[in-house]
PDB file of C-alpha atoms in Angstrom:
ATOM      1  CA  UNK A   1      52.357 -30.112 -61.749  1.00 83.00           C
ATOM      2  CA  UNK A   2      53.541 -33.622 -62.421  1.00 89.00           C
ATOM      3  CA  UNK A   3      56.914 -33.803 -64.188  1.00 93.00           C
ATOM      4  CA  UNK A   4      59.468 -36.343 -65.317  1.00 96.00           C
ATOM      5  CA  UNK A   5      63.083 -35.309 -64.764  1.00 97.00           C
ATOM      6  CA  UNK A   6      65.930 -36.494 -66.965  1.00 98.00           C
ATOM      7  CA  UNK A   7      69.572 -35.459 -67.023  1.00 98.00           C
ATOM      8  CA  UNK A   8      70.150 -32.721 -69.557  1.00 97.00           C
ATOM      9  CA  UNK A   9      73.021 -34.561 -71.227  1.00 97.00           C
ATOM     10  CA  UNK A  10      75.203 -37.647 -71.004  1.00 98.00           C
ATOM     11  CA  UNK A  11      78.261 -38.706 -72.948  1.00 97.00           C
ATOM     12  CA  UNK A  12      80.169 -41.901 -73.375  1.00 96.00           C
ATOM     13  CA  UNK A  13      82.620 -43.571 -75.719  1.00 97.00           C
ATOM     14  CA  UNK A  14      81.755 -46.032 -78.480  1.00 97.00           C
ATOM     15  CA  UNK A  15      81.437 -49.592 -77.238  1.00 97.00           C
ATOM     16  CA  UNK A  16      80.648 -48.511 -73.686  1.00 97.00           C
ATOM     17  CA  UNK A  17      77.351 -48.607 -71.778  1.00 98.00           C
ATOM     18  CA  UNK A  18      75.293 -45.575 -70.780  1.00 98.00           C
ATOM     19  CA  UNK A  19      72.217 -45.259 -68.590  1.00 98.00           C
ATOM     20  CA  UNK A  20      69.685 -42.424 -68.707  1.00 98.00           C
ATOM     21  CA  UNK A  21      67.373 -41.941 -65.733  1.00 97.00           C
ATOM     22  CA  UNK A  22      63.821 -40.637 -65.547  1.00 98.00           C
ATOM     23  CA  UNK A  23      62.379 -39.607 -62.172  1.00 97.00           C
ATOM     24  CA  UNK A  24      58.791 -38.535 -61.437  1.00 95.00           C
ATOM     25  CA  UNK A  25      58.128 -35.426 -59.370  1.00 94.00           C
ATOM     26  CA  UNK A  26      55.561 -37.298 -57.306  1.00 91.00           C
ATOM     27  CA  UNK A  27      54.090 -40.755 -56.924  1.00 91.00           C
ATOM     28  CA  UNK A  28      55.573 -44.141 -57.641  1.00 92.00           C
ATOM     29  CA  UNK A  29      57.385 -44.793 -60.914  1.00 93.00           C
ATOM     30  CA  UNK A  30      55.767 -48.225 -60.892  1.00 93.00           C
ATOM     31  CA  UNK A  31      52.243 -46.797 -60.992  1.00 91.00           C
ATOM     32  CA  UNK A  32      52.177 -46.280 -64.767  1.00 92.00           C
ATOM     33  CA  UNK A  33      54.176 -47.619 -67.670  1.00 95.00           C
ATOM     34  CA  UNK A  34      57.169 -45.699 -68.993  1.00 96.00           C
ATOM     35  CA  UNK A  35      58.101 -45.355 -72.648  1.00 97.00           C
ATOM     36  CA  UNK A  36      61.385 -44.180 -74.167  1.00 98.00           C
ATOM     37  CA  UNK A  37      61.856 -42.438 -77.507  1.00 98.00           C
ATOM     38  CA  UNK A  38      64.915 -41.681 -79.602  1.00 98.00           C
ATOM     39  CA  UNK A  39      65.053 -38.557 -81.727  1.00 98.00           C
ATOM     40  CA  UNK A  40      67.951 -37.961 -84.042  1.00 96.00           C
ATOM     41  CA  UNK A  41      68.535 -34.393 -85.287  1.00 92.00           C
ATOM     42  CA  UNK A  42      66.036 -33.396 -87.942  1.00 92.00           C
ATOM     43  CA  UNK A  43      64.015 -36.592 -87.583  1.00 96.00           C
ATOM     44  CA  UNK A  44      60.791 -37.692 -85.951  1.00 97.00           C
ATOM     45  CA  UNK A  45      60.895 -39.589 -82.671  1.00 97.00           C
ATOM     46  CA  UNK A  46      60.962 -43.376 -82.723  1.00 97.00           C
ATOM     47  CA  UNK A  47      60.004 -45.690 -79.898  1.00 97.00           C
ATOM     48  CA  UNK A  48      62.815 -47.762 -78.395  1.00 98.00           C
ATOM     49  CA  UNK A  49      61.060 -49.008 -75.226  1.00 97.00           C
ATOM     50  CA  UNK A  50      57.380 -49.304 -74.247  1.00 95.00           C
ATOM     51  CA  UNK A  51      55.727 -50.654 -71.102  1.00 95.00           C
ATOM     52  CA  UNK A  52      58.899 -50.117 -69.055  1.00 96.00           C
ATOM     53  CA  UNK A  53      60.930 -52.931 -70.620  1.00 97.00           C
ATOM     54  CA  UNK A  54      59.469 -53.975 -73.978  1.00 95.00           C
ATOM     55  CA  UNK A  55      61.332 -53.406 -77.225  1.00 96.00           C
ATOM     56  CA  UNK A  56      59.397 -52.825 -80.438  1.00 91.00           C
ATOM     57  CA  UNK A  57      60.361 -55.087 -83.294  1.00 90.00           C
ATOM     58  CA  UNK A  58      63.451 -53.828 -85.056  1.00 93.00           C
ATOM     59  CA  UNK A  59      64.990 -52.178 -81.988  1.00 96.00           C
ATOM     60  CA  UNK A  60      68.307 -53.850 -81.173  1.00 96.00           C
ATOM     61  CA  UNK A  61      68.681 -55.630 -77.849  1.00 96.00           C
ATOM     62  CA  UNK A  62      71.440 -53.159 -76.968  1.00 97.00           C
ATOM     63  CA  UNK A  63      68.533 -51.027 -75.751  1.00 98.00           C
ATOM     64  CA  UNK A  64      66.900 -52.034 -72.492  1.00 98.00           C
ATOM     65  CA  UNK A  65      64.496 -50.424 -70.054  1.00 98.00           C
ATOM     66  CA  UNK A  66      64.048 -50.937 -66.346  1.00 97.00           C
ATOM     67  CA  UNK A  67      62.230 -49.677 -63.297  1.00 97.00           C
ATOM     68  CA  UNK A  68      63.872 -49.258 -59.886  1.00 96.00           C
ATOM     69  CA  UNK A  69      61.376 -48.765 -57.090  1.00 95.00           C
ATOM     70  CA  UNK A  70      64.116 -48.127 -54.527  1.00 95.00           C
ATOM     71  CA  UNK A  71      65.283 -45.016 -56.377  1.00 95.00           C
ATOM     72  CA  UNK A  72      61.810 -44.433 -57.807  1.00 96.00           C
ATOM     73  CA  UNK A  73      63.124 -44.009 -61.303  1.00 97.00           C
ATOM     74  CA  UNK A  74      63.030 -45.563 -64.733  1.00 98.00           C
ATOM     75  CA  UNK A  75      66.156 -46.098 -66.770  1.00 98.00           C
ATOM     76  CA  UNK A  76      67.138 -46.586 -70.368  1.00 98.00           C
ATOM     77  CA  UNK A  77      70.396 -48.469 -70.819  1.00 98.00           C
ATOM     78  CA  UNK A  78      72.245 -48.602 -74.111  1.00 98.00           C
ATOM     79  CA  UNK A  79      75.126 -51.037 -74.321  1.00 98.00           C
ATOM     80  CA  UNK A  80      77.780 -51.374 -77.005  1.00 97.00           C
ATOM     81  CA  UNK A  81      77.344 -47.712 -77.904  1.00 98.00           C
ATOM     82  CA  UNK A  82      77.550 -46.764 -81.564  1.00 97.00           C
ATOM     83  CA  UNK A  83      77.943 -43.314 -83.061  1.00 96.00           C
ATOM     84  CA  UNK A  84      74.478 -43.746 -84.593  1.00 96.00           C
ATOM     85  CA  UNK A  85      73.017 -43.815 -81.058  1.00 97.00           C
ATOM     86  CA  UNK A  86      73.850 -40.136 -80.688  1.00 97.00           C
ATOM     87  CA  UNK A  87      70.451 -38.481 -80.279  1.00 98.00           C
ATOM     88  CA  UNK A  88      67.980 -37.010 -77.819  1.00 98.00           C
ATOM     89  CA  UNK A  89      66.146 -39.520 -75.638  1.00 98.00           C
ATOM     90  CA  UNK A  90      62.803 -38.774 -74.019  1.00 98.00           C
ATOM     91  CA  UNK A  91      60.975 -40.716 -71.354  1.00 98.00           C
ATOM     92  CA  UNK A  92      57.176 -40.569 -71.176  1.00 97.00           C
ATOM     93  CA  UNK A  93      54.480 -41.761 -68.847  1.00 96.00           C
ATOM     94  CA  UNK A  94      50.873 -41.254 -67.884  1.00 91.00           C
ATOM     95  CA  UNK A  95      49.362 -39.095 -65.159  1.00 85.00           C
ATOM     96  CA  UNK A  96      45.704 -39.087 -64.126  1.00 81.00           C
ATOM     97  CA  UNK A  97      45.480 -35.292 -64.277  1.00 79.00           C
ATOM     98  CA  UNK A  98      47.399 -34.360 -67.411  1.00 77.00           C
ATOM     99  CA  UNK A  99      47.337 -37.715 -69.161  1.00 86.00           C
ATOM    100  CA  UNK A 100      50.606 -37.807 -71.124  1.00 93.00           C
ATOM    101  CA  UNK A 101      53.816 -36.339 -69.763  1.00 95.00           C
ATOM    102  CA  UNK A 102      57.258 -36.268 -71.344  1.00 97.00           C
ATOM    103  CA  UNK A 103      60.602 -35.803 -69.693  1.00 97.00           C
ATOM    104  CA  UNK A 104      62.616 -32.837 -70.852  1.00 97.00           C
ATOM    105  CA  UNK A 105      64.933 -34.999 -72.946  1.00 97.00           C
ATOM    106  CA  UNK A 106      68.542 -36.112 -72.617  1.00 98.00           C
ATOM    107  CA  UNK A 107      71.160 -35.421 -75.235  1.00 98.00           C
ATOM    108  CA  UNK A 108      73.405 -38.435 -75.691  1.00 98.00           C
ATOM    109  CA  UNK A 109      76.820 -37.725 -77.149  1.00 97.00           C
ATOM    110  CA  UNK A 110      78.919 -40.649 -78.301  1.00 97.00           C
ATOM    111  CA  UNK A 111      82.502 -39.502 -78.540  1.00 90.00           C
TER     112      UNK A 111
ATOM    113  CA  UNK B   1      54.607 -51.786 -92.391  1.00 93.00           C
ATOM    114  CA  UNK B   2      52.920 -49.113 -90.317  1.00 95.00           C
ATOM    115  CA  UNK B   3      52.991 -45.689 -91.919  1.00 97.00           C
ATOM    116  CA  UNK B   4      51.614 -42.402 -90.646  1.00 98.00           C
ATOM    117  CA  UNK B   5      51.728 -39.417 -92.973  1.00 98.00           C
ATOM    118  CA  UNK B   6      50.764 -35.963 -91.740  1.00 98.00           C
ATOM    119  CA  UNK B   7      49.750 -33.035 -93.893  1.00 97.00           C
ATOM    120  CA  UNK B   8      48.059 -29.667 -93.645  1.00 97.00           C
ATOM    121  CA  UNK B   9      50.758 -27.617 -91.966  1.00 97.00           C
ATOM    122  CA  UNK B  10      51.764 -24.160 -93.115  1.00 97.00           C
ATOM    123  CA  UNK B  11      51.984 -20.516 -92.152  1.00 97.00           C
ATOM    124  CA  UNK B  12      48.859 -19.001 -90.605  1.00 97.00           C
ATOM    125  CA  UNK B  13      48.086 -15.706 -88.896  1.00 97.00           C
ATOM    126  CA  UNK B  14      47.278 -15.549 -85.193  1.00 97.00           C
ATOM    127  CA  UNK B  15      43.596 -16.129 -84.519  1.00 97.00           C
ATOM    128  CA  UNK B  16      43.054 -18.139 -87.693  1.00 98.00           C
ATOM    129  CA  UNK B  17      42.366 -21.853 -88.123  1.00 98.00           C
ATOM    130  CA  UNK B  18      44.115 -24.838 -89.650  1.00 98.00           C
ATOM    131  CA  UNK B  19      43.253 -28.525 -90.010  1.00 98.00           C
ATOM    132  CA  UNK B  20      45.902 -31.205 -89.915  1.00 98.00           C
ATOM    133  CA  UNK B  21      45.441 -34.701 -91.305  1.00 98.00           C
ATOM    134  CA  UNK B  22      47.260 -37.966 -90.697  1.00 98.00           C
ATOM    135  CA  UNK B  23      46.707 -40.849 -93.098  1.00 98.00           C
ATOM    136  CA  UNK B  24      47.461 -44.271 -91.664  1.00 98.00           C
ATOM    137  CA  UNK B  25      48.371 -47.473 -93.453  1.00 97.00           C
ATOM    138  CA  UNK B  26      49.864 -50.868 -92.699  1.00 96.00           C
ATOM    139  CA  UNK B  27      47.582 -51.692 -89.781  1.00 96.00           C
ATOM    140  CA  UNK B  28      43.899 -51.870 -88.889  1.00 96.00           C
ATOM    141  CA  UNK B  29      43.332 -48.183 -88.196  1.00 96.00           C
ATOM    142  CA  UNK B  30      40.089 -48.635 -86.261  1.00 95.00           C
ATOM    143  CA  UNK B  31      41.850 -50.813 -83.667  1.00 96.00           C
ATOM    144  CA  UNK B  32      44.089 -48.226 -82.026  1.00 97.00           C
ATOM    145  CA  UNK B  33      43.812 -44.910 -80.274  1.00 97.00           C
ATOM    146  CA  UNK B  34      45.679 -42.083 -81.956  1.00 97.00           C
ATOM    147  CA  UNK B  35      47.544 -39.070 -80.582  1.00 97.00           C
ATOM    148  CA  UNK B  36      48.851 -35.701 -81.685  1.00 98.00           C
ATOM    149  CA  UNK B  37      52.168 -34.605 -80.208  1.00 98.00           C
ATOM    150  CA  UNK B  38      53.956 -31.350 -81.019  1.00 98.00           C
ATOM    151  CA  UNK B  39      57.462 -30.004 -80.776  1.00 98.00           C
ATOM    152  CA  UNK B  40      58.249 -26.311 -80.876  1.00 97.00           C
ATOM    153  CA  UNK B  41      61.538 -25.381 -82.601  1.00 95.00           C
ATOM    154  CA  UNK B  42      64.460 -26.371 -80.405  1.00 94.00           C
ATOM    155  CA  UNK B  43      62.168 -27.631 -77.635  1.00 96.00           C
ATOM    156  CA  UNK B  44      61.001 -30.942 -76.236  1.00 97.00           C
ATOM    157  CA  UNK B  45      57.939 -33.007 -76.960  1.00 97.00           C
ATOM    158  CA  UNK B  46      54.491 -31.871 -75.832  1.00 97.00           C
ATOM    159  CA  UNK B  47      51.420 -34.051 -75.977  1.00 96.00           C
ATOM    160  CA  UNK B  48      48.372 -32.381 -77.540  1.00 97.00           C
ATOM    161  CA  UNK B  49      45.425 -34.773 -77.707  1.00 97.00           C
ATOM    162  CA  UNK B  50      44.269 -38.382 -77.996  1.00 96.00           C
ATOM    163  CA  UNK B  51      41.221 -40.103 -79.452  1.00 97.00           C
ATOM    164  CA  UNK B  52      40.105 -43.651 -78.738  1.00 96.00           C
ATOM    165  CA  UNK B  53      39.924 -46.278 -81.469  1.00 96.00           C
ATOM    166  CA  UNK B  54      36.189 -45.712 -81.959  1.00 95.00           C
ATOM    167  CA  UNK B  55      36.225 -41.931 -81.515  1.00 95.00           C
ATOM    168  CA  UNK B  56      34.119 -42.051 -78.380  1.00 96.00           C
ATOM    169  CA  UNK B  57      36.774 -40.716 -76.012  1.00 95.00           C
ATOM    170  CA  UNK B  58      38.887 -37.615 -76.503  1.00 96.00           C
ATOM    171  CA  UNK B  59      41.348 -35.978 -74.137  1.00 95.00           C
ATOM    172  CA  UNK B  60      43.303 -32.752 -74.504  1.00 95.00           C
ATOM    173  CA  UNK B  61      46.245 -30.932 -73.007  1.00 95.00           C
ATOM    174  CA  UNK B  62      45.198 -27.867 -71.035  1.00 94.00           C
ATOM    175  CA  UNK B  63      47.165 -25.656 -73.438  1.00 96.00           C
ATOM    176  CA  UNK B  64      44.819 -26.502 -76.336  1.00 97.00           C
ATOM    177  CA  UNK B  65      41.558 -27.384 -74.619  1.00 97.00           C
ATOM    178  CA  UNK B  66      38.644 -25.461 -76.102  1.00 97.00           C
ATOM    179  CA  UNK B  67      40.639 -24.441 -79.198  1.00 98.00           C
ATOM    180  CA  UNK B  68      41.699 -27.746 -80.784  1.00 98.00           C
ATOM    181  CA  UNK B  69      39.487 -30.705 -81.731  1.00 98.00           C
ATOM    182  CA  UNK B  70      40.738 -34.190 -82.490  1.00 98.00           C
ATOM    183  CA  UNK B  71      38.658 -36.470 -84.685  1.00 98.00           C
ATOM    184  CA  UNK B  72      39.004 -39.500 -86.909  1.00 98.00           C
ATOM    185  CA  UNK B  73      37.339 -41.073 -89.930  1.00 98.00           C
ATOM    186  CA  UNK B  74      37.920 -44.801 -89.721  1.00 97.00           C
ATOM    187  CA  UNK B  75      36.468 -45.330 -93.192  1.00 97.00           C
ATOM    188  CA  UNK B  76      39.278 -43.174 -94.569  1.00 98.00           C
ATOM    189  CA  UNK B  77      42.028 -44.319 -92.172  1.00 98.00           C
ATOM    190  CA  UNK B  78      42.533 -40.684 -91.302  1.00 98.00           C
ATOM    191  CA  UNK B  79      43.132 -38.736 -88.105  1.00 98.00           C
ATOM    192  CA  UNK B  80      42.460 -34.993 -87.901  1.00 98.00           C
ATOM    193  CA  UNK B  81      43.346 -32.057 -85.712  1.00 98.00           C
ATOM    194  CA  UNK B  82      41.223 -28.958 -86.126  1.00 98.00           C
ATOM    195  CA  UNK B  83      43.114 -26.008 -84.682  1.00 98.00           C
ATOM    196  CA  UNK B  84      41.209 -22.779 -84.051  1.00 98.00           C
ATOM    197  CA  UNK B  85      42.221 -19.471 -82.483  1.00 98.00           C
ATOM    198  CA  UNK B  86      45.842 -20.202 -83.198  1.00 98.00           C
ATOM    199  CA  UNK B  87      48.547 -18.465 -81.194  1.00 98.00           C
ATOM    200  CA  UNK B  88      52.249 -17.920 -81.912  1.00 97.00           C
ATOM    201  CA  UNK B  89      53.051 -20.420 -79.147  1.00 97.00           C
ATOM    202  CA  UNK B  90      51.241 -23.115 -81.148  1.00 98.00           C
ATOM    203  CA  UNK B  91      54.045 -22.973 -83.719  1.00 98.00           C
ATOM    204  CA  UNK B  92      55.586 -26.429 -83.821  1.00 98.00           C
ATOM    205  CA  UNK B  93      56.052 -29.613 -85.757  1.00 98.00           C
ATOM    206  CA  UNK B  94      52.930 -31.699 -85.195  1.00 98.00           C
ATOM    207  CA  UNK B  95      53.299 -35.474 -85.128  1.00 98.00           C
ATOM    208  CA  UNK B  96      50.588 -38.082 -85.140  1.00 98.00           C
ATOM    209  CA  UNK B  97      51.377 -41.227 -83.190  1.00 97.00           C
ATOM    210  CA  UNK B  98      49.668 -44.542 -82.614  1.00 97.00           C
ATOM    211  CA  UNK B  99      48.710 -45.703 -79.131  1.00 95.00           C
ATOM    212  CA  UNK B 100      50.517 -48.995 -78.738  1.00 91.00           C
ATOM    213  CA  UNK B 101      47.703 -51.109 -77.284  1.00 90.00           C
ATOM    214  CA  UNK B 102      44.733 -52.109 -79.451  1.00 89.00           C
ATOM    215  CA  UNK B 103      41.283 -51.038 -78.248  1.00 91.00           C
ATOM    216  CA  UNK B 104      42.430 -49.691 -74.877  1.00 89.00           C
ATOM    217  CA  UNK B 105      44.120 -46.325 -74.414  1.00 87.00           C
ATOM    218  CA  UNK B 106      47.504 -46.851 -72.805  1.00 86.00           C
ATOM    219  CA  UNK B 107      48.665 -43.259 -73.398  1.00 90.00           C
ATOM    220  CA  UNK B 108      51.924 -44.449 -74.919  1.00 91.00           C
ATOM    221  CA  UNK B 109      53.123 -44.585 -78.505  1.00 93.00           C
ATOM    222  CA  UNK B 110      54.714 -47.134 -80.779  1.00 92.00           C
ATOM    223  CA  UNK B 111      54.685 -45.530 -84.229  1.00 95.00           C
ATOM    224  CA  UNK B 112      55.140 -41.897 -85.199  1.00 97.00           C
ATOM    225  CA  UNK B 113      54.645 -39.939 -88.378  1.00 98.00           C
ATOM    226  CA  UNK B 114      57.256 -37.621 -89.856  1.00 97.00           C
ATOM    227  CA  UNK B 115      55.447 -34.497 -88.764  1.00 98.00           C
ATOM    228  CA  UNK B 116      54.039 -31.359 -90.354  1.00 98.00           C
ATOM    229  CA  UNK B 117      55.219 -27.846 -89.505  1.00 98.00           C
ATOM    230  CA  UNK B 118      52.770 -25.215 -88.317  1.00 98.00           C
ATOM    231  CA  UNK B 119      53.948 -21.609 -88.065  1.00 98.00           C
ATOM    232  CA  UNK B 120      51.665 -19.028 -86.501  1.00 98.00           C
ATOM    233  CA  UNK B 121      52.870 -15.578 -87.397  1.00 96.00           C
ATOM    234  CA  UNK B 122      51.561 -12.292 -88.700  1.00 93.00           C
TER     235      UNK B 122
END
């Protein structure tokens, strides 16, 4: 079954930069767009990146998305970390067989 | 601004049915596909179903196929999820979410509702 793999957790200090990866179990990461969602504890998810690199209005430019075909992975980079960025982050993409697939989520701790 | 408000969750016995609703506002509802996504307590996100902007195309996760039905009433700006033959493993917060590209299904989301909790238990 097609899966997206994310690190279980990452941590970094305020003001620093962190990158979260998302790797497909098969196929090219460039084949279908990747989205990224932020979910704070007790809240609904919100979209921070769509179509690999696009930011919805209202999302600060500290959040950026990228695709690396050499490592076959997508990445979410958050610069100038703030304590409010502490949350779970999920990547998501499309697969012809199962349509929508989510990564398992990455817990970001800002300490 | 775009708003999605779910309702209809609650406690239901295994084998029974429940219908969820999602009322949309702040955008032209009949322009976008709409999804249901669920999240079991303490778990990750799981996609459930999608319906195209005009209701002509519907796709389901294997875990709910044959038991759940997604539908929409564009005159009421409302999305539905009819859930039959419910199982304990269907217990989750159910979110509706908008497909981000008008008219075409891109199978990605830009706006999410706040969710409604479904608990399947005897």
